[in-house]
Phi, psi and omega in degrees: 000128180285149181277138177286127182298141177302323182296333179295324177286321187280325189298330181268008187231326185210131185281307183226074185298134172260108185255113180292156177254338180262141180301323179303320181282335176295331175298319177296318178301317180298320178296322179288327173298317177301314181293315180298315181299316181292319180292322178297317178296318182299311183287334175293319184278345183287132176277114187300319182295316180295321180298314181297317181294323182286334188255342193301334181247015183233106185297323181296315180294319177300317180301312182297311181299318181296315180295319180292321179294319178295317178299317180300317179299319179292323178293321180294335177280328193245343178224153177280173171247181185292337178300321178299315181295317179297313181296323179297312180297315181294320181292330181294339177288331180265328182240094183304335180298344181273353184297327177295319179294321176302317179297320180293328181273358186302317177301317179299317179297317181295316180296320177297316181299323179301315180291316181298321179294323178298320178294315180298321179296321182294321182259030182305131179080002179236162172292129183288118179239124182253097176300141181298336178296335177298322178298313180298315183293317179295315179298319179297315179303317185283310185294316183288338181254349185228051186304324184294333183265007179246006186294334181279356175239074188301335181296338178295330180284349180273351183266129175272089187294325179294319177294318181297316178297316180299314180293322180297312182294326182288339181235041185300334183294339180282339191245338182278130175260353186220119182294343181281347179277113183258148179305313183297325180292320180292320176299318180296316180295318180297322178297317180295319179298313182294317179296320179297316181293316181299321187270349183284134179248120180289135175232123181303131181245103184286346181248024183304134177262122181295137179212157177281127183278138173282145182266000000 
């Protein structure tokens, strides 16, 4: 059986991936994978016509949408999304040559899982709904507090997260799909996600069982 080229998995997912070499920086990569995945879902589900109508006369809303769209484009160039990780694990069952790559990606998978589990725990017993503001809040918590681990992703330094949060909060009615999602709750959840990620220590698992990751 011929091995599936690594580039075949990557070419449809990330244009110019920035791959960290230090575990500390892989945590930042995992957070960006989390952000890219959530933003892609958000913009897929967004009705373009409604968005344009809601924003065309509101500068704050236009600012937020424009910044998030620009961020998504930068993330799609430099980090993979969770689909890549899922496809890699599944493909390795058919193409043994990919098992080494799975092993190399294991820290990224573990760090992503830590964040995803925190979200699932928070919304236990409920349908998991990820407000796009959670992406902004988590990135702000991490970038503003972990400058040393974001240097390999220079575009993060170009975002004024405090301004983005302020504009977002002032026009929350444009972005919330669920009235039960409160600003204070999202801030609390983002803090928990960041603390969990910061404190988590990756341990190589030689008996890791491949599984499909929940998003």
